[in-house]
């Protein structure tokens, strides 16, 4: 924590300058991640993020080359956060593989409701806005979807190995299908302020798989 | 057409003042509709729309009370346009009902490719941005989805009447599922610059209906 917080000053030796800068950069990325998850890129002003974190207006370019670079940092942080979340559910070895996917859906629904339907998916938000965004984001966002697809396909193959899914099911195809539709479900859940679209989509997904 | 266009002056009697104002308002709504379908609300400046149509900056409020009111007009115009498009495909009495849905998907894919993946769905764009939009848009956007759902459910019931769909299929439920996932497919098609996600989603939809 640095001077930008209003928390009581920490005891002991003050942090080194470099660690300070790192913490501030990290706080900006985390705040940017939350804001982009809520409002997307176009509606997010850098000033707003700086104000929230308590960093003076002039010093943004001390931490990031541009708003574009800041967006890349937020995408990377969100991708790392979401990969951890997926692993937590999809690699739960004590659960049947298809139930792990249902667990992820339930957790996502609880999370979106907990944030009062304000926060969605950073990757979906930026994907939707792509026409108005730096072209350099396109491949990065697609790479994140490809990563999620690979993680889900692995879980579907685990379900096949358990005998819970027919062997002729194309796991890559259905993992692709899931993320294509899931972003629509997140969009609609926020618009409707209800988790119902998430469950509607997941139920249809499991029906299609032959459950 | 009015003085705002650079086309050659029309022959004959000049249009009346009221018709003039109506044409200009209509041109602004049509341009707003295209721009919102491409970039969403937050990234669209009123100045940009006025410039494209050739209306002086100061006169926006002559036509609309606010940017919010302008958005409502664009939503209404898009809803009317899309309902006509849906009817064109889903009410084609000479085609089996399930093929009519596939025809709509093919037409949407051709349309999105023709616009070089820049244009998506105005309702999806604004739905995604809802956290940053006037709260008055929420019910309006949901009402448009409800209208599309009713039109699709009617077509699914026609498929049931033809014997192409099992009688126990809940047509309202699957029509809801379609629009939930479809918006995700449009988002992803634009990001990927490929119609593949649209077909991926539609194929999954038809597979689920057949289980």
CSV table of C-alpha atoms in Angstrom, one decimal:
chain,number,residue,atom,x,y,z
A,1,UNK,CA,0.0,0.0,0.0
A,2,UNK,CA,1.2,3.5,-0.8
A,3,UNK,CA,0.5,7.1,0.0
A,4,UNK,CA,-2.5,6.9,-2.4
A,5,UNK,CA,-4.6,5.1,0.3
A,6,UNK,CA,-6.3,6.8,3.1
A,7,UNK,CA,-5.6,3.8,5.4
A,8,UNK,CA,-3.5,4.5,8.5
A,9,UNK,CA,0.2,4.6,7.8
A,10,UNK,CA,1.8,1.2,8.2
A,11,UNK,CA,4.3,0.7,11.0
A,12,UNK,CA,7.9,0.0,10.5
A,13,UNK,CA,10.1,0.9,7.6
A,14,UNK,CA,8.3,2.7,4.7
A,15,UNK,CA,8.2,0.7,1.5
A,16,UNK,CA,11.0,1.2,-1.0
A,17,UNK,CA,10.3,3.5,-3.9
A,18,UNK,CA,10.2,0.8,-6.5
A,19,UNK,CA,7.8,-1.4,-4.5
A,20,UNK,CA,5.7,1.7,-4.2
A,21,UNK,CA,5.5,2.2,-7.9
A,22,UNK,CA,4.7,-1.4,-8.4
A,23,UNK,CA,1.8,-1.3,-5.9
A,24,UNK,CA,0.4,1.8,-7.5
A,25,UNK,CA,0.5,0.2,-10.9
A,26,UNK,CA,-1.1,-2.9,-9.6
A,27,UNK,CA,-3.9,-0.9,-7.9
A,28,UNK,CA,-4.5,0.9,-11.2
A,29,UNK,CA,-4.7,-2.3,-13.1
A,30,UNK,CA,-7.1,-3.9,-10.5
A,31,UNK,CA,-9.3,-0.8,-10.5
A,32,UNK,CA,-9.2,-0.7,-14.3
A,33,UNK,CA,-10.2,-4.4,-14.4
A,34,UNK,CA,-13.2,-3.8,-12.2
A,35,UNK,CA,-14.3,-0.7,-14.2
A,36,UNK,CA,-13.9,-2.4,-17.6
A,37,UNK,CA,-15.8,-5.4,-16.3
A,38,UNK,CA,-18.6,-3.0,-15.4
A,39,UNK,CA,-18.7,-0.4,-18.1
A,40,UNK,CA,-16.4,-1.4,-20.9
A,41,UNK,CA,-13.6,0.6,-22.5
A,42,UNK,CA,-15.4,3.5,-24.2
A,43,UNK,CA,-17.4,4.6,-21.1
A,44,UNK,CA,-14.3,4.3,-18.8
A,45,UNK,CA,-12.3,7.5,-18.4
A,46,UNK,CA,-8.7,7.3,-17.2
A,47,UNK,CA,-9.5,10.2,-14.9
A,48,UNK,CA,-12.1,8.2,-13.2
A,49,UNK,CA,-9.7,5.3,-12.5
A,50,UNK,CA,-7.0,7.6,-11.3
A,51,UNK,CA,-9.5,9.4,-9.0
A,52,UNK,CA,-10.7,6.1,-7.5
A,53,UNK,CA,-7.2,4.9,-6.8
A,54,UNK,CA,-6.1,8.3,-5.6
A,55,UNK,CA,-3.3,8.9,-8.2
A,56,UNK,CA,-2.8,12.4,-9.4
A,57,UNK,CA,-4.0,13.0,-12.9
A,58,UNK,CA,-0.6,13.9,-14.3
A,59,UNK,CA,1.1,10.6,-13.3
A,60,UNK,CA,-0.8,8.1,-15.4
A,61,UNK,CA,1.9,8.0,-18.1
A,62,UNK,CA,4.4,7.3,-15.4
A,63,UNK,CA,2.8,3.9,-15.1
A,64,UNK,CA,1.4,3.2,-18.6
A,65,UNK,CA,2.5,4.3,-22.1
A,66,UNK,CA,-1.1,4.9,-23.1
A,67,UNK,CA,-4.8,4.1,-22.4
A,68,UNK,CA,-4.3,1.3,-24.9
A,69,UNK,CA,-1.4,-0.2,-22.9
A,70,UNK,CA,-3.5,0.2,-19.7
A,71,UNK,CA,-6.2,-1.8,-21.4
A,72,UNK,CA,-3.8,-4.6,-22.3
A,73,UNK,CA,-2.6,-4.8,-18.7
A,74,UNK,CA,-6.2,-5.1,-17.5
A,75,UNK,CA,-7.0,-7.8,-20.1
A,76,UNK,CA,-4.0,-9.8,-19.0
A,77,UNK,CA,-4.9,-9.4,-15.3
A,78,UNK,CA,-8.5,-10.5,-16.0
A,79,UNK,CA,-7.4,-13.5,-18.1
A,80,UNK,CA,-5.1,-14.6,-15.3
A,81,UNK,CA,-7.9,-14.1,-12.7
A,82,UNK,CA,-10.5,-16.0,-14.8
A,83,UNK,CA,-8.2,-18.9,-15.6
A,84,UNK,CA,-7.7,-19.4,-11.9
A,85,UNK,CA,-11.4,-19.3,-11.4
A,86,UNK,CA,-12.0,-21.9,-14.1
A,87,UNK,CA,-9.3,-24.2,-12.8
A,88,UNK,CA,-10.8,-24.0,-9.3
A,89,UNK,CA,-14.1,-25.4,-10.7
A,90,UNK,CA,-13.1,-27.5,-13.7
A,91,UNK,CA,-10.2,-29.3,-12.1
A,92,UNK,CA,-12.1,-30.3,-8.9
A,93,UNK,CA,-11.1,-33.9,-9.1
A,94,UNK,CA,-13.6,-35.0,-6.5
A,95,UNK,CA,-16.6,-34.0,-8.6
A,96,UNK,CA,-18.0,-35.7,-11.8
A,97,UNK,CA,-16.8,-33.5,-14.7
A,98,UNK,CA,-20.2,-32.3,-15.9
A,99,UNK,CA,-21.1,-31.2,-12.4
A,100,UNK,CA,-17.9,-29.2,-12.3
A,101,UNK,CA,-19.2,-27.2,-15.3
A,102,UNK,CA,-22.6,-26.8,-13.5
A,103,UNK,CA,-20.6,-25.6,-10.4
A,104,UNK,CA,-18.8,-23.0,-12.5
A,105,UNK,CA,-22.2,-21.7,-13.8
A,106,UNK,CA,-23.7,-21.5,-10.3
A,107,UNK,CA,-20.6,-19.7,-9.0
A,108,UNK,CA,-20.8,-17.2,-12.0
A,109,UNK,CA,-24.5,-16.6,-11.3
A,110,UNK,CA,-23.8,-16.0,-7.6
A,111,UNK,CA,-21.0,-13.6,-8.5
A,112,UNK,CA,-23.0,-11.6,-11.0
A,113,UNK,CA,-25.9,-11.3,-8.5
A,114,UNK,CA,-23.5,-10.3,-5.7
A,115,UNK,CA,-22.3,-7.4,-7.8
A,116,UNK,CA,-25.9,-6.4,-8.3
A,117,UNK,CA,-25.6,-7.3,-12.1
A,118,UNK,CA,-23.3,-4.3,-12.7
A,119,UNK,CA,-20.3,-6.5,-13.5
A,120,UNK,CA,-20.2,-8.8,-16.5
A,121,UNK,CA,-17.2,-10.2,-18.4
A,122,UNK,CA,-14.3,-7.9,-19.3
A,123,UNK,CA,-13.5,-10.0,-22.4
A,124,UNK,CA,-17.2,-9.9,-23.5
A,125,UNK,CA,-17.5,-6.2,-22.9
A,126,UNK,CA,-14.3,-5.4,-24.9
A,127,UNK,CA,-15.3,-7.9,-27.6
A,128,UNK,CA,-18.6,-6.2,-28.0
A,129,UNK,CA,-16.9,-2.8,-28.3
A,130,UNK,CA,-14.2,-4.0,-30.7
A,131,UNK,CA,-15.3,-1.7,-33.5
A,132,UNK,CA,-14.3,1.3,-31.3
A,133,UNK,CA,-11.2,-0.2,-29.8
A,134,UNK,CA,-7.5,-0.4,-30.7
A,135,UNK,CA,-7.1,-3.1,-33.3
A,136,UNK,CA,-4.3,-4.7,-31.1
A,137,UNK,CA,-7.0,-5.9,-28.7
A,138,UNK,CA,-8.6,-8.3,-31.2
A,139,UNK,CA,-6.1,-11.1,-31.2
A,140,UNK,CA,-5.6,-10.8,-27.5
A,141,UNK,CA,-9.3,-11.2,-26.7
A,142,UNK,CA,-9.6,-14.1,-29.1
A,143,UNK,CA,-6.6,-15.7,-27.4
A,144,UNK,CA,-8.4,-15.5,-24.1
A,145,UNK,CA,-11.4,-17.2,-25.5
A,146,UNK,CA,-9.2,-19.9,-27.0
A,147,UNK,CA,-7.7,-20.5,-23.6
A,148,UNK,CA,-11.1,-20.8,-21.9
A,149,UNK,CA,-12.2,-23.2,-24.7
A,150,UNK,CA,-9.2,-25.4,-24.2
A,151,UNK,CA,-9.9,-25.6,-20.4
A,152,UNK,CA,-13.6,-26.5,-21.0
A,153,UNK,CA,-12.8,-29.0,-23.7
A,154,UNK,CA,-10.4,-30.8,-21.3
A,155,UNK,CA,-13.3,-31.0,-18.8
A,156,UNK,CA,-15.6,-32.4,-21.4
A,157,UNK,CA,-13.1,-35.0,-22.4
A,158,UNK,CA,-12.9,-35.9,-18.7
A,159,UNK,CA,-16.7,-36.4,-18.8
A,160,UNK,CA,-16.2,-38.7,-21.8
A,161,UNK,CA,-13.6,-40.7,-19.9
A,162,UNK,CA,-16.1,-41.1,-17.0
A,163,UNK,CA,-18.7,-42.4,-19.5
A,164,UNK,CA,-21.0,-39.4,-18.8
A,165,UNK,CA,-20.7,-38.1,-22.3
A,166,UNK,CA,-21.1,-40.1,-25.5
A,167,UNK,CA,-17.7,-40.8,-27.2
A,168,UNK,CA,-18.8,-39.3,-30.5
A,169,UNK,CA,-19.3,-35.8,-28.9
A,170,UNK,CA,-16.8,-33.3,-30.4
A,171,UNK,CA,-15.5,-31.8,-27.1
A,172,UNK,CA,-13.7,-28.9,-28.9
A,173,UNK,CA,-16.8,-28.0,-30.8
A,174,UNK,CA,-19.1,-27.9,-27.8
A,175,UNK,CA,-16.5,-26.0,-25.7
A,176,UNK,CA,-16.5,-23.4,-28.5
A,177,UNK,CA,-20.3,-23.4,-28.5
A,178,UNK,CA,-20.4,-22.8,-24.7
A,179,UNK,CA,-18.3,-19.6,-24.8
A,180,UNK,CA,-20.0,-18.3,-27.9
A,181,UNK,CA,-23.4,-18.5,-26.1
A,182,UNK,CA,-22.2,-17.8,-22.6
A,183,UNK,CA,-21.2,-14.2,-23.4
A,184,UNK,CA,-24.8,-13.6,-24.6
A,185,UNK,CA,-26.1,-15.1,-21.4
A,186,UNK,CA,-24.0,-12.8,-19.3
A,187,UNK,CA,-25.1,-9.8,-21.4
A,188,UNK,CA,-28.7,-10.7,-20.9
A,189,UNK,CA,-28.4,-11.5,-17.2
A,190,UNK,CA,-27.1,-8.0,-16.6
A,191,UNK,CA,-29.8,-6.4,-18.8
A,192,UNK,CA,-32.6,-8.4,-17.1
A,193,UNK,CA,-31.0,-8.1,-13.6
A,194,UNK,CA,-31.6,-11.9,-13.2
A,195,UNK,CA,-29.5,-15.0,-13.3
A,196,UNK,CA,-32.2,-16.8,-15.3
A,197,UNK,CA,-30.5,-16.3,-18.7
A,198,UNK,CA,-27.3,-18.0,-17.3
A,199,UNK,CA,-29.3,-21.0,-16.2
A,200,UNK,CA,-31.4,-21.0,-19.4
A,201,UNK,CA,-28.2,-21.1,-21.5
A,202,UNK,CA,-26.5,-23.8,-19.3
A,203,UNK,CA,-29.6,-26.0,-19.3
A,204,UNK,CA,-29.7,-25.8,-23.1
A,205,UNK,CA,-26.0,-26.6,-23.3
A,206,UNK,CA,-26.4,-29.7,-21.2
A,207,UNK,CA,-29.5,-30.8,-23.2
A,208,UNK,CA,-27.6,-30.4,-26.4
A,209,UNK,CA,-24.8,-32.6,-25.0
A,210,UNK,CA,-27.4,-35.3,-24.5
A,211,UNK,CA,-27.9,-35.2,-20.8
B,1,UNK,CA,-34.0,14.9,-48.9
B,2,UNK,CA,-33.2,18.3,-47.6
B,3,UNK,CA,-30.5,20.9,-47.8
B,4,UNK,CA,-28.3,18.8,-45.6
B,5,UNK,CA,-27.4,16.5,-48.5
B,6,UNK,CA,-24.9,17.2,-51.1
B,7,UNK,CA,-27.0,15.6,-53.8
B,8,UNK,CA,-28.2,17.8,-56.7
B,9,UNK,CA,-31.2,19.9,-55.8
B,10,UNK,CA,-34.4,18.1,-56.7
B,11,UNK,CA,-36.5,19.6,-59.5
B,12,UNK,CA,-40.0,21.0,-58.9
B,13,UNK,CA,-41.4,22.6,-55.8
B,14,UNK,CA,-39.1,22.5,-52.8
B,15,UNK,CA,-40.3,20.4,-49.9
B,16,UNK,CA,-42.4,22.1,-47.2
B,17,UNK,CA,-40.7,23.2,-44.0
B,18,UNK,CA,-42.4,20.5,-41.9
B,19,UNK,CA,-41.5,17.7,-44.3
B,20,UNK,CA,-38.0,19.1,-44.3
B,21,UNK,CA,-37.7,18.8,-40.5
B,22,UNK,CA,-39.2,15.4,-40.6
B,23,UNK,CA,-36.7,14.2,-43.2
B,24,UNK,CA,-33.8,15.6,-41.2
B,25,UNK,CA,-35.0,13.9,-38.0
B,26,UNK,CA,-35.4,10.7,-39.9
B,27,UNK,CA,-31.9,10.9,-41.4
B,28,UNK,CA,-30.5,11.5,-37.9
B,29,UNK,CA,-32.3,8.5,-36.5
B,30,UNK,CA,-31.1,6.3,-39.4
B,31,UNK,CA,-27.5,7.5,-39.0
B,32,UNK,CA,-27.7,7.0,-35.3
B,33,UNK,CA,-29.1,3.5,-35.8
B,34,UNK,CA,-26.2,2.5,-38.0
B,35,UNK,CA,-23.6,4.1,-35.7
B,36,UNK,CA,-25.1,2.5,-32.5
B,37,UNK,CA,-25.2,-0.9,-34.3
B,38,UNK,CA,-21.5,-0.4,-35.0
B,39,UNK,CA,-20.0,1.2,-32.0
B,40,UNK,CA,-22.7,1.3,-29.2
B,41,UNK,CA,-23.8,4.3,-27.2
B,42,UNK,CA,-20.8,5.3,-25.2
B,43,UNK,CA,-18.4,5.5,-28.1
B,44,UNK,CA,-20.9,7.4,-30.3
B,45,UNK,CA,-20.7,11.2,-30.2
B,46,UNK,CA,-23.7,13.3,-31.2
B,47,UNK,CA,-21.3,15.5,-33.0
B,48,UNK,CA,-20.2,12.6,-35.2
B,49,UNK,CA,-23.8,11.8,-36.1
B,50,UNK,CA,-24.6,15.4,-36.9
B,51,UNK,CA,-21.5,15.8,-39.0
B,52,UNK,CA,-22.3,12.6,-41.0
B,53,UNK,CA,-25.8,13.8,-41.7
B,54,UNK,CA,-24.6,17.4,-42.3
B,55,UNK,CA,-26.7,19.0,-39.6
B,56,UNK,CA,-25.2,22.0,-37.8
B,57,UNK,CA,-24.0,21.3,-34.3
B,58,UNK,CA,-26.4,23.7,-32.6
B,59,UNK,CA,-29.6,22.3,-34.0
B,60,UNK,CA,-29.6,18.8,-32.5
B,61,UNK,CA,-31.9,19.9,-29.7
B,62,UNK,CA,-34.3,21.2,-32.4
B,63,UNK,CA,-34.9,17.5,-33.2
B,64,UNK,CA,-34.4,15.7,-29.9
B,65,UNK,CA,-34.8,16.6,-26.3
B,66,UNK,CA,-31.5,14.9,-25.3
B,67,UNK,CA,-29.0,12.2,-26.3
B,68,UNK,CA,-31.2,9.8,-24.3
B,69,UNK,CA,-34.3,10.7,-26.4
B,70,UNK,CA,-32.2,10.2,-29.5
B,71,UNK,CA,-31.2,6.7,-28.3
B,72,UNK,CA,-34.9,5.8,-27.7
B,73,UNK,CA,-35.7,6.9,-31.2
B,74,UNK,CA,-32.9,4.7,-32.6
B,75,UNK,CA,-33.9,1.7,-30.5
B,76,UNK,CA,-37.5,2.1,-31.8
B,77,UNK,CA,-36.4,2.4,-35.4
B,78,UNK,CA,-34.1,-0.7,-35.1
B,79,UNK,CA,-36.8,-2.7,-33.4
B,80,UNK,CA,-39.2,-2.0,-36.3
B,81,UNK,CA,-36.5,-2.8,-38.9
B,82,UNK,CA,-35.6,-6.1,-37.2
B,83,UNK,CA,-39.2,-7.2,-36.7
B,84,UNK,CA,-39.7,-6.7,-40.5
B,85,UNK,CA,-36.6,-8.7,-41.2
B,86,UNK,CA,-37.7,-11.5,-38.8
B,87,UNK,CA,-41.2,-11.6,-40.4
B,88,UNK,CA,-39.7,-11.8,-43.8
B,89,UNK,CA,-37.9,-15.1,-42.9
B,90,UNK,CA,-40.0,-16.6,-40.1
B,91,UNK,CA,-43.4,-16.2,-41.9
B,92,UNK,CA,-42.2,-17.6,-45.2
B,93,UNK,CA,-45.2,-20.0,-45.6
B,94,UNK,CA,-43.7,-21.9,-48.5
B,95,UNK,CA,-40.7,-23.1,-46.4
B,96,UNK,CA,-40.7,-25.7,-43.5
B,97,UNK,CA,-40.6,-23.8,-40.3
B,98,UNK,CA,-37.2,-25.0,-39.1
B,99,UNK,CA,-35.6,-24.0,-42.4
B,100,UNK,CA,-37.1,-20.5,-42.0
B,101,UNK,CA,-35.0,-20.2,-38.9
B,102,UNK,CA,-31.9,-21.5,-40.7
B,103,UNK,CA,-32.7,-19.0,-43.5
B,104,UNK,CA,-32.7,-16.1,-41.0
B,105,UNK,CA,-29.3,-17.3,-39.6
B,106,UNK,CA,-27.8,-17.4,-43.1
B,107,UNK,CA,-29.2,-14.0,-44.0
B,108,UNK,CA,-27.8,-12.5,-40.7
B,109,UNK,CA,-24.4,-14.1,-41.4
B,110,UNK,CA,-24.4,-12.7,-45.0
B,111,UNK,CA,-25.4,-9.3,-43.6
B,112,UNK,CA,-22.7,-9.1,-40.9
B,113,UNK,CA,-20.0,-10.2,-43.5
B,114,UNK,CA,-21.3,-7.6,-46.0
B,115,UNK,CA,-20.7,-4.9,-43.4
B,116,UNK,CA,-17.2,-6.3,-42.9
B,117,UNK,CA,-18.1,-7.4,-39.3
B,118,UNK,CA,-18.3,-3.8,-38.2
B,119,UNK,CA,-22.0,-3.9,-37.5
B,120,UNK,CA,-23.6,-6.1,-34.9
B,121,UNK,CA,-26.9,-5.8,-33.1
B,122,UNK,CA,-28.0,-2.5,-31.8
B,123,UNK,CA,-30.0,-4.1,-29.0
B,124,UNK,CA,-27.1,-6.4,-28.0
B,125,UNK,CA,-24.6,-3.4,-28.1
B,126,UNK,CA,-26.8,-1.3,-25.8
B,127,UNK,CA,-27.7,-4.3,-23.6
B,128,UNK,CA,-23.9,-4.9,-23.1
B,129,UNK,CA,-23.4,-1.2,-22.2
B,130,UNK,CA,-26.4,-1.0,-19.9
B,131,UNK,CA,-24.3,-0.2,-16.8
B,132,UNK,CA,-23.3,3.1,-18.5
B,133,UNK,CA,-26.6,3.9,-20.1
B,134,UNK,CA,-29.8,5.8,-19.0
B,135,UNK,CA,-31.9,3.4,-16.8
B,136,UNK,CA,-34.9,4.1,-19.0
B,137,UNK,CA,-33.3,1.9,-21.8
B,138,UNK,CA,-33.4,-1.3,-19.7
B,139,UNK,CA,-37.2,-2.1,-20.1
B,140,UNK,CA,-37.2,-1.0,-23.7
B,141,UNK,CA,-34.3,-3.3,-24.7
B,142,UNK,CA,-35.9,-6.2,-22.8
B,143,UNK,CA,-39.2,-5.5,-24.5
B,144,UNK,CA,-37.5,-5.8,-27.9
B,145,UNK,CA,-36.0,-9.2,-26.9
B,146,UNK,CA,-39.5,-10.3,-25.7
B,147,UNK,CA,-40.9,-9.4,-29.1
B,148,UNK,CA,-38.2,-11.4,-30.9
B,149,UNK,CA,-38.8,-14.3,-28.6
B,150,UNK,CA,-42.6,-14.3,-29.3
B,151,UNK,CA,-41.9,-14.3,-33.1
B,152,UNK,CA,-39.4,-17.2,-32.9
B,153,UNK,CA,-41.7,-19.2,-30.5
B,154,UNK,CA,-44.5,-18.9,-33.1
B,155,UNK,CA,-42.2,-20.3,-35.7
B,156,UNK,CA,-41.2,-23.2,-33.4
B,157,UNK,CA,-44.9,-24.0,-32.8
B,158,UNK,CA,-45.4,-24.0,-36.6
B,159,UNK,CA,-42.5,-26.6,-36.7
B,160,UNK,CA,-44.4,-28.6,-34.1
B,161,UNK,CA,-47.6,-28.5,-36.1
B,162,UNK,CA,-45.6,-29.8,-39.1
B,163,UNK,CA,-44.4,-32.7,-37.0
B,164,UNK,CA,-40.8,-31.5,-37.4
B,165,UNK,CA,-40.4,-30.9,-33.6
B,166,UNK,CA,-41.4,-33.1,-30.8
B,167,UNK,CA,-44.7,-32.1,-29.1
B,168,UNK,CA,-43.1,-31.9,-25.7
B,169,UNK,CA,-40.6,-29.2,-26.7
B,170,UNK,CA,-41.2,-26.0,-24.8
B,171,UNK,CA,-41.2,-23.5,-27.7
B,172,UNK,CA,-41.1,-20.4,-25.4
B,173,UNK,CA,-38.2,-21.8,-23.5
B,174,UNK,CA,-36.1,-22.6,-26.6
B,175,UNK,CA,-37.0,-19.3,-28.2
B,176,UNK,CA,-35.7,-17.6,-25.1
B,177,UNK,CA,-32.5,-19.7,-25.3
B,178,UNK,CA,-32.0,-18.7,-28.9
B,179,UNK,CA,-31.9,-15.0,-28.3
B,180,UNK,CA,-29.8,-15.4,-25.1
B,181,UNK,CA,-27.1,-17.2,-27.0
B,182,UNK,CA,-27.5,-15.4,-30.4
B,183,UNK,CA,-26.2,-12.1,-29.0
B,184,UNK,CA,-23.1,-13.9,-27.8
B,185,UNK,CA,-22.7,-15.4,-31.3
B,186,UNK,CA,-23.0,-11.9,-32.9
B,187,UNK,CA,-20.4,-10.5,-30.5
B,188,UNK,CA,-18.0,-13.3,-31.2
B,189,UNK,CA,-18.5,-13.2,-35.0
B,190,UNK,CA,-17.5,-9.5,-35.0
B,191,UNK,CA,-14.5,-10.1,-32.8
B,192,UNK,CA,-13.3,-13.1,-34.9
B,193,UNK,CA,-14.3,-11.4,-38.2
B,194,UNK,CA,-15.9,-14.7,-39.1
B,195,UNK,CA,-19.5,-16.0,-39.5
B,196,UNK,CA,-18.4,-19.3,-37.9
B,197,UNK,CA,-19.7,-18.5,-34.4
B,198,UNK,CA,-23.1,-17.7,-35.8
B,199,UNK,CA,-23.3,-21.2,-37.5
B,200,UNK,CA,-21.7,-22.8,-34.4
B,201,UNK,CA,-24.5,-21.5,-32.2
B,202,UNK,CA,-27.3,-22.2,-34.7
B,203,UNK,CA,-26.1,-25.8,-35.2
B,204,UNK,CA,-26.0,-26.3,-31.4
B,205,UNK,CA,-29.5,-24.9,-31.2
B,206,UNK,CA,-30.9,-27.3,-33.8
B,207,UNK,CA,-29.0,-30.2,-32.2
B,208,UNK,CA,-30.5,-29.3,-28.8
B,209,UNK,CA,-34.0,-29.2,-30.3
B,210,UNK,CA,-33.6,-32.6,-31.7
B,211,UNK,CA,-32.6,-34.3,-28.5
